[in-house]
């Protein structure tokens, strides 16, 4: 019954609504590189205006560009929205070779007017990459229902871990110390990362989802690791084999020590972050690697960091088209393609 109710909510909010963007400082550019294309994901406005990388609510949308930089970018707007109440939410998504994964939010626990996303019921939603790519094909209004039905049939839902009472105590005044992110694992399982304040530092916990014993049972999560850090900003998790690292929205890079005792501090890997913060984070899905780009250097996100020089003009971007253009240039560098002439 709970799943059915969620699906009803998803379908009922597909009415086109104008959504006002949040005019914030440009954020770190997050992109994925897959089979000759680079993808980014802003939240698309219902009124069709320029999607921004930081904005309230909106449809979950991927925008991709051919690395050859031929032809226009392609918008893949999924037939469901991230947040029914059009409130500000941390946008988290991942792509692997087979599926697209993203977060969807329900109303705050207990109702009321509080809109902090970390207080909300969160669901990890995944759909086949093949189905997502079909969104570039125009369809008639009658076919719209058929496409939504296809997404509902192929979509998978996983409940995110419940938050601790300690997190709720800080929700009103210390939300900058809270973040969460996810990584898809094998066999439909996920890794979940979340932070909470702990004294003058933050506590970062990793949970792994457990296999379902029964098809309809709620997702169970097991705590795997706990670290501390002096980050003071939201982070994105990356992988390098079995190792896990974090890239902060302020452009710092940290390593999460493996097999360490609970509370072990993260290790800072990028020492030049104050003068050369990371502006773009690229997930090379084809090769299972992550790359960070500063204004004049780039490196694979792993220990040890081995920076290489690039000649691109790498800066953060507010508009999605600008972020996509930057991500495509970075993707060409990763693939060893020549830099575009006149750029």
Short mmCIF file of N, CA and C in Angstrom, two decimals, residues 28 92 174-180 194-196 201-202 204 229-236 246-252 254 266 273 316:
data_model
loop_
_atom_site.label_atom_id
_atom_site.label_comp_id
_atom_site.label_asym_id
_atom_site.label_seq_id
_atom_site.Cartn_x
_atom_site.Cartn_y
_atom_site.Cartn_z
N UNK A 28 29.54 23.37 -7.62
CA UNK A 28 30.47 22.46 -8.26
C UNK A 28 29.74 21.71 -9.37
N UNK A 92 20.92 14.65 -5.75
CA UNK A 92 21.86 13.55 -5.79
C UNK A 92 21.41 12.54 -6.84
N UNK A 174 21.75 24.16 11.89
CA UNK A 174 23.08 23.72 11.53
C UNK A 174 23.05 22.81 10.30
N UNK A 175 22.14 23.11 9.38
CA UNK A 175 21.95 22.21 8.25
C UNK A 175 23.14 22.21 7.29
N UNK A 176 24.02 23.22 7.36
CA UNK A 176 25.18 23.21 6.47
C UNK A 176 26.14 22.07 6.80
N UNK A 177 26.02 21.50 7.99
CA UNK A 177 26.87 20.38 8.37
C UNK A 177 26.27 19.03 7.98
N UNK A 178 25.11 19.04 7.35
CA UNK A 178 24.43 17.81 6.96
C UNK A 178 24.53 17.61 5.46
N UNK A 179 24.81 16.39 5.05
CA UNK A 179 24.74 16.06 3.63
C UNK A 179 24.51 14.56 3.50
N UNK A 180 24.11 14.14 2.32
CA UNK A 180 24.02 12.72 2.04
C UNK A 180 24.30 12.50 0.56
N UNK A 194 26.02 9.73 4.88
CA UNK A 194 25.36 10.88 5.48
C UNK A 194 26.23 11.45 6.59
N UNK A 195 26.11 12.76 6.80
CA UNK A 195 26.88 13.42 7.85
C UNK A 195 25.95 14.04 8.87
N UNK A 196 26.49 14.28 10.05
CA UNK A 196 25.78 15.01 11.10
C UNK A 196 26.82 15.69 11.99
N UNK A 201 33.26 19.13 14.74
CA UNK A 201 33.52 18.41 13.50
C UNK A 201 32.21 17.80 13.00
N UNK A 202 32.30 17.02 11.93
CA UNK A 202 31.12 16.29 11.48
C UNK A 202 31.43 14.80 11.51
N UNK A 204 30.62 11.26 9.63
CA UNK A 204 30.15 10.72 8.36
C UNK A 204 29.98 9.21 8.51
N UNK A 229 35.36 14.48 10.25
CA UNK A 229 36.05 15.41 9.34
C UNK A 229 35.74 16.84 9.74
N UNK A 230 36.64 17.72 9.37
CA UNK A 230 36.45 19.16 9.53
C UNK A 230 36.20 19.73 8.14
N UNK A 231 35.00 19.48 7.61
CA UNK A 231 34.68 19.85 6.23
C UNK A 231 33.89 21.14 6.18
N UNK A 232 32.77 21.20 6.91
CA UNK A 232 31.95 22.40 6.93
C UNK A 232 31.25 22.68 5.63
N UNK A 233 31.03 21.66 4.80
CA UNK A 233 30.36 21.84 3.52
C UNK A 233 29.83 20.49 3.05
N UNK A 234 28.87 20.53 2.14
CA UNK A 234 28.34 19.30 1.57
C UNK A 234 29.41 18.60 0.75
N UNK A 235 29.31 17.27 0.66
CA UNK A 235 30.30 16.48 -0.07
C UNK A 235 29.62 15.54 -1.06
N UNK A 236 30.41 15.12 -2.05
CA UNK A 236 30.00 14.08 -3.00
C UNK A 236 30.94 12.90 -2.81
N UNK A 246 35.82 11.66 -0.80
CA UNK A 246 34.79 12.69 -0.79
C UNK A 246 35.35 13.97 -1.42
N UNK A 247 34.56 14.60 -2.25
CA UNK A 247 34.89 15.90 -2.82
C UNK A 247 33.85 16.90 -2.31
N UNK A 248 34.31 17.93 -1.63
CA UNK A 248 33.38 18.87 -1.01
C UNK A 248 32.93 19.93 -2.01
N UNK A 249 31.80 20.57 -1.71
CA UNK A 249 31.30 21.64 -2.56
C UNK A 249 32.24 22.84 -2.57
N UNK A 250 33.15 22.91 -1.60
CA UNK A 250 34.15 23.98 -1.56
C UNK A 250 35.43 23.61 -2.30
N UNK A 251 35.46 22.41 -2.89
CA UNK A 251 36.59 22.03 -3.73
C UNK A 251 37.69 21.27 -3.04
N UNK A 252 37.41 20.70 -1.88
CA UNK A 252 38.40 19.89 -1.17
C UNK A 252 38.23 18.41 -1.52
N UNK A 254 38.99 14.42 0.02
CA UNK A 254 39.34 13.63 1.20
C UNK A 254 39.32 12.15 0.87
N UNK A 266 38.94 11.73 8.23
CA UNK A 266 39.23 11.68 6.81
C UNK A 266 40.62 12.27 6.57
N UNK A 273 43.72 23.23 -2.24
CA UNK A 273 42.31 23.53 -2.46
C UNK A 273 41.96 25.01 -2.23
N UNK A 316 33.14 27.37 -12.38
CA UNK A 316 31.80 26.89 -12.05
C UNK A 316 30.76 27.63 -12.87
#
